[in-house]
Amino acid sequence: MAELAVYIVEDDPMVLEVNKGFLQKLNGFKLIGESMEGKPAIEQIRELQPDLILLDMYLPDMTGMELLKLIRAENVASDVIMITAARDAITIREALRFGAVDYLVKPFRFERFQEALLKFSKNYWKFHSVDKLKQEDIDVWMGSTGKISDLPKGLNEFTMEQVYSGLKSEGVPLTAEQLAQKVGMARVTVRKYLEFLSIDGKVHIELQYGNIGRPTRYYSSK
């Protein structure tokens, strides 16, 4: 099996050497180029067409996000793993929206670096070995089991999916009563499922306090 070509964009010389050292420990990868600035990196990436780019966010002449958007606009067929100290939700969300396949927050251990690259390698060769994928293959790639966790007595998966899908499709926080009206179920039923989904880590609960009485519970999908 051929080695995957990797290009590193990192402005910190010490971090650059650490990442190069990590990469050398892994079989199946080869470093084909590096840059400490964004503009020279773009030129080389256009020419070399690496399989994978390890991209820092903070560069002296541009941001890693600007570089990522540029190569996406030019339809460069390289995947990107962000390696950065930026950990704010807006930045992470934007990087993922523009196609970053993983996001490593500095400082990180070799084991996390290894996990990211081996997962990328597995998915890369999977996509390049077949013409069509089965749902199971897609679920593995997306990190999904394809179903919600085992349900306690009194709850069923079909209703759970209706509640969860209804909440997710709205895209804004809703009360149990608001969601119940949208999915056509009783409020007490919807709330029971929403509470379970919050325990299962798939729904976030936010309390909003009024002038009097108990706070209102708003639910949103994660």
CSV table of C-alpha atoms in Angstrom, one decimal:
chain,number,residue,atom,x,y,z
A,1,MET,CA,0.0,0.0,0.0
A,2,ALA,CA,1.4,3.4,-1.0
A,3,GLU,CA,2.3,6.0,1.7
A,4,LEU,CA,0.0,9.0,2.2
A,5,ALA,CA,1.6,12.3,1.4
A,6,VAL,CA,1.5,14.9,4.2
A,7,TYR,CA,2.1,18.6,4.2
A,8,ILE,CA,2.6,20.5,7.5
A,9,VAL,CA,1.8,24.2,8.0
A,10,GLU,CA,3.1,25.4,11.4
A,11,ASP,CA,4.7,28.7,12.4
A,12,ASP,CA,6.3,27.5,15.6
A,13,PRO,CA,9.7,25.8,14.9
A,14,MET,CA,9.5,23.7,18.0
A,15,VAL,CA,6.0,22.5,17.4
A,16,LEU,CA,6.8,21.8,13.7
A,17,GLU,CA,9.7,19.5,14.7
A,18,VAL,CA,7.5,17.7,17.3
A,19,ASN,CA,4.8,17.1,14.6
A,20,LYS,CA,7.4,15.9,12.1
A,21,GLY,CA,8.8,13.5,14.8
A,22,PHE,CA,5.3,12.2,15.5
A,23,LEU,CA,4.7,11.7,11.8
A,24,GLN,CA,7.9,9.7,11.4
A,25,LYS,CA,6.8,7.2,14.1
A,26,LEU,CA,3.8,6.2,12.0
A,27,ASN,CA,3.9,3.8,9.1
A,28,GLY,CA,2.0,4.7,5.9
A,29,PHE,CA,2.8,8.4,5.8
A,30,LYS,CA,5.5,10.5,4.3
A,31,LEU,CA,6.2,14.2,4.7
A,32,ILE,CA,6.4,15.9,1.3
A,33,GLY,CA,6.6,19.5,2.4
A,34,GLU,CA,6.4,22.1,5.2
A,35,SER,CA,5.9,25.8,5.6
A,36,MET,CA,5.9,28.3,8.5
A,37,GLU,CA,3.7,30.8,6.5
A,38,GLY,CA,0.4,30.6,4.7
A,39,LYS,CA,1.2,32.1,1.3
A,40,PRO,CA,4.2,29.8,0.5
A,41,ALA,CA,2.2,26.9,1.7
A,42,ILE,CA,-0.6,27.6,-0.7
A,43,GLU,CA,1.7,27.6,-3.7
A,44,GLN,CA,3.3,24.3,-2.6
A,45,ILE,CA,0.0,22.7,-1.8
A,46,ARG,CA,-1.3,23.6,-5.3
A,47,GLU,CA,1.8,22.0,-6.8
A,48,LEU,CA,2.3,18.9,-4.6
A,49,GLN,CA,-1.4,18.1,-4.0
A,50,PRO,CA,-0.9,16.3,-0.7
A,51,ASP,CA,-3.3,13.7,0.6
A,52,LEU,CA,-3.4,15.4,4.0
A,53,ILE,CA,-2.5,18.8,5.4
A,54,LEU,CA,-1.7,19.4,9.1
A,55,LEU,CA,-2.7,23.0,9.5
A,56,ASP,CA,-2.1,25.5,12.3
A,57,MET,CA,-4.6,28.3,12.9
A,58,TYR,CA,-2.2,31.1,13.7
A,59,LEU,CA,0.2,32.0,10.9
A,60,PRO,CA,2.2,35.2,10.5
A,61,ASP,CA,0.7,36.2,7.1
A,62,MET,CA,-2.8,34.8,7.3
A,63,THR,CA,-5.0,32.5,9.4
A,64,GLY,CA,-5.2,28.8,8.9
A,65,MET,CA,-9.0,29.3,8.4
A,66,GLU,CA,-8.3,31.6,5.5
A,67,LEU,CA,-5.9,29.0,4.0
A,68,LEU,CA,-8.5,26.3,4.5
A,69,LYS,CA,-11.2,28.3,2.8
A,70,LEU,CA,-8.9,29.1,-0.1
A,71,ILE,CA,-8.0,25.5,-0.9
A,72,ARG,CA,-11.6,24.6,-0.6
A,73,ALA,CA,-12.6,27.4,-3.1
A,74,GLU,CA,-9.9,26.0,-5.5
A,75,ASN,CA,-11.2,22.5,-5.0
A,76,VAL,CA,-7.8,21.2,-3.9
A,77,ALA,CA,-8.3,17.5,-3.2
A,78,SER,CA,-6.5,17.5,0.2
A,79,ASP,CA,-8.0,16.6,3.5
A,80,VAL,CA,-7.1,18.8,6.5
A,81,ILE,CA,-6.5,18.1,10.2
A,82,MET,CA,-6.4,21.3,12.2
A,83,ILE,CA,-3.6,21.4,14.8
A,84,THR,CA,-4.0,24.6,16.9
A,85,ALA,CA,-4.4,26.2,20.3
A,86,ALA,CA,-7.7,27.8,19.2
A,87,ARG,CA,-10.4,26.1,21.1
A,88,ASP,CA,-13.4,28.4,20.9
A,89,ALA,CA,-16.6,26.8,19.6
A,90,ILE,CA,-17.1,29.2,16.7
A,91,THR,CA,-13.7,28.5,15.3
A,92,ILE,CA,-14.0,24.8,15.7
A,93,ARG,CA,-17.4,24.8,14.1
A,94,GLU,CA,-16.2,26.8,11.2
A,95,ALA,CA,-13.2,24.5,10.6
A,96,LEU,CA,-15.5,21.5,10.6
A,97,ARG,CA,-18.0,23.2,8.3
A,98,PHE,CA,-15.2,23.8,5.8
A,99,GLY,CA,-14.2,20.2,5.8
A,100,ALA,CA,-11.5,19.6,8.5
A,101,VAL,CA,-11.6,15.9,9.2
A,102,ASP,CA,-10.2,16.3,12.8
A,103,TYR,CA,-9.3,19.0,15.2
A,104,LEU,CA,-6.3,18.7,17.6
A,105,VAL,CA,-6.0,21.2,20.4
A,106,LYS,CA,-2.4,22.0,21.5
A,107,PRO,CA,-0.8,20.7,23.5
A,108,PHE,CA,-1.7,17.0,22.7
A,109,ARG,CA,-0.1,13.7,23.3
A,110,PHE,CA,1.3,11.4,20.6
A,111,GLU,CA,-1.6,9.0,21.2
A,112,ARG,CA,-4.1,11.6,20.1
A,113,PHE,CA,-2.0,12.5,17.0
A,114,GLN,CA,-1.7,8.8,16.1
A,115,GLU,CA,-5.5,8.3,16.5
A,116,ALA,CA,-6.3,11.2,14.2
A,117,LEU,CA,-3.9,10.0,11.4
A,118,LEU,CA,-4.7,6.3,11.6
A,119,LYS,CA,-8.4,7.1,11.4
A,120,PHE,CA,-7.8,9.3,8.4
A,121,SER,CA,-5.7,6.6,6.8
A,122,LYS,CA,-8.4,4.0,7.4
A,123,ASN,CA,-11.1,6.2,5.9
A,124,TYR,CA,-8.9,7.3,3.0
A,125,TRP,CA,-8.2,3.8,1.8
A,126,LYS,CA,-11.8,2.7,2.4
A,127,PHE,CA,-13.1,5.5,0.1
A,128,HIS,CA,-10.4,4.7,-2.5
A,129,SER,CA,-11.0,0.9,-2.6
A,130,VAL,CA,-14.7,0.7,-3.4
A,131,ASP,CA,-17.2,2.5,-5.7
A,132,LYS,CA,-20.1,2.4,-3.2
A,133,LEU,CA,-20.3,2.3,0.5
A,134,LYS,CA,-22.8,0.5,2.7
A,135,GLN,CA,-24.7,2.4,5.5
A,136,GLU,CA,-22.6,0.6,8.1
A,137,ASP,CA,-19.4,1.9,6.5
A,138,ILE,CA,-20.8,5.4,6.5
A,139,ASP,CA,-21.9,5.1,10.1
A,140,VAL,CA,-18.4,4.0,11.1
A,141,TRP,CA,-16.8,6.9,9.2
A,142,MET,CA,-19.3,9.4,10.8
A,143,GLY,CA,-18.7,8.0,14.3
A,144,SER,CA,-22.3,6.8,14.6
A,145,THR,CA,-23.7,3.5,15.7
A,146,GLY,CA,-26.8,4.1,13.6
A,147,LYS,CA,-29.1,4.0,16.6
A,148,ILE,CA,-29.6,5.6,20.0
A,149,SER,CA,-28.4,3.8,23.1
A,150,ASP,CA,-30.4,1.0,24.6
A,151,LEU,CA,-33.7,2.4,26.0
A,152,PRO,CA,-35.1,1.9,29.5
A,153,LYS,CA,-38.4,0.2,30.0
A,154,GLY,CA,-41.4,2.2,28.8
A,155,LEU,CA,-39.5,4.0,26.0
A,156,ASN,CA,-39.3,2.8,22.4
A,157,GLU,CA,-36.8,3.6,19.7
A,158,PHE,CA,-39.3,4.7,17.1
A,159,THR,CA,-40.8,7.4,19.3
A,160,MET,CA,-37.3,8.4,20.4
A,161,GLU,CA,-36.3,9.0,16.9
A,162,GLN,CA,-39.4,11.1,16.2
A,163,VAL,CA,-38.7,13.3,19.2
A,164,TYR,CA,-35.0,13.6,18.5
A,165,SER,CA,-35.4,14.2,14.8
A,166,GLY,CA,-38.2,16.8,15.5
A,167,LEU,CA,-35.9,18.7,17.8
A,168,LYS,CA,-32.9,18.5,15.5
A,169,SER,CA,-34.8,19.7,12.5
A,170,GLU,CA,-35.9,22.9,14.3
A,171,GLY,CA,-32.4,24.0,15.0
A,172,VAL,CA,-33.4,26.2,17.9
A,173,PRO,CA,-34.1,25.5,21.6
A,174,LEU,CA,-37.7,24.4,22.4
A,175,THR,CA,-39.7,23.7,25.4
A,176,ALA,CA,-41.3,20.2,25.7
A,177,GLU,CA,-44.7,21.8,25.1
A,178,GLN,CA,-43.5,23.5,21.9
A,179,LEU,CA,-41.9,20.3,20.6
A,180,ALA,CA,-44.9,18.3,21.5
A,181,GLN,CA,-47.1,20.5,19.3
A,182,LYS,CA,-44.7,20.1,16.4
A,183,VAL,CA,-44.4,16.3,16.5
A,184,GLY,CA,-48.1,15.7,17.6
A,185,MET,CA,-47.5,14.0,20.9
A,186,ALA,CA,-48.4,14.6,24.5
A,187,ARG,CA,-46.1,17.0,26.4
A,188,VAL,CA,-45.5,14.6,29.2
A,189,THR,CA,-44.4,11.9,26.7
A,190,VAL,CA,-42.1,14.3,24.8
A,191,ARG,CA,-40.5,15.6,28.0
A,192,LYS,CA,-39.8,12.0,29.2
A,193,TYR,CA,-37.9,11.3,26.0
A,194,LEU,CA,-36.1,14.6,26.1
A,195,GLU,CA,-34.9,14.0,29.6
A,196,PHE,CA,-33.5,10.6,28.6
A,197,LEU,CA,-31.8,12.1,25.6
A,198,SER,CA,-30.2,14.7,27.9
A,199,ILE,CA,-28.8,11.9,30.1
A,200,ASP,CA,-27.6,10.1,26.9
A,201,GLY,CA,-25.7,13.2,25.9
A,202,LYS,CA,-27.7,14.0,22.8
A,203,VAL,CA,-29.7,16.9,24.1
A,204,HIS,CA,-28.7,20.0,26.0
A,205,ILE,CA,-31.0,21.6,28.6
A,206,GLU,CA,-31.0,25.3,29.3
A,207,LEU,CA,-32.9,26.8,32.2
A,208,GLN,CA,-34.5,30.2,31.7
A,209,TYR,CA,-35.7,32.0,34.8
A,210,GLY,CA,-38.7,34.3,34.8
A,211,ASN,CA,-40.0,36.7,37.4
A,212,ILE,CA,-41.9,34.0,39.4
A,213,GLY,CA,-42.3,30.3,39.6
A,214,ARG,CA,-40.0,27.5,38.3
A,215,PRO,CA,-37.5,28.1,35.5
A,216,THR,CA,-38.6,27.0,32.0
A,217,ARG,CA,-36.6,24.2,30.5
A,218,TYR,CA,-35.4,24.6,26.9
A,219,TYR,CA,-34.0,21.7,24.9
A,220,SER,CA,-31.6,21.7,22.0
A,221,SER,CA,-29.9,18.9,20.1
A,222,LYS,CA,-26.1,18.6,20.3
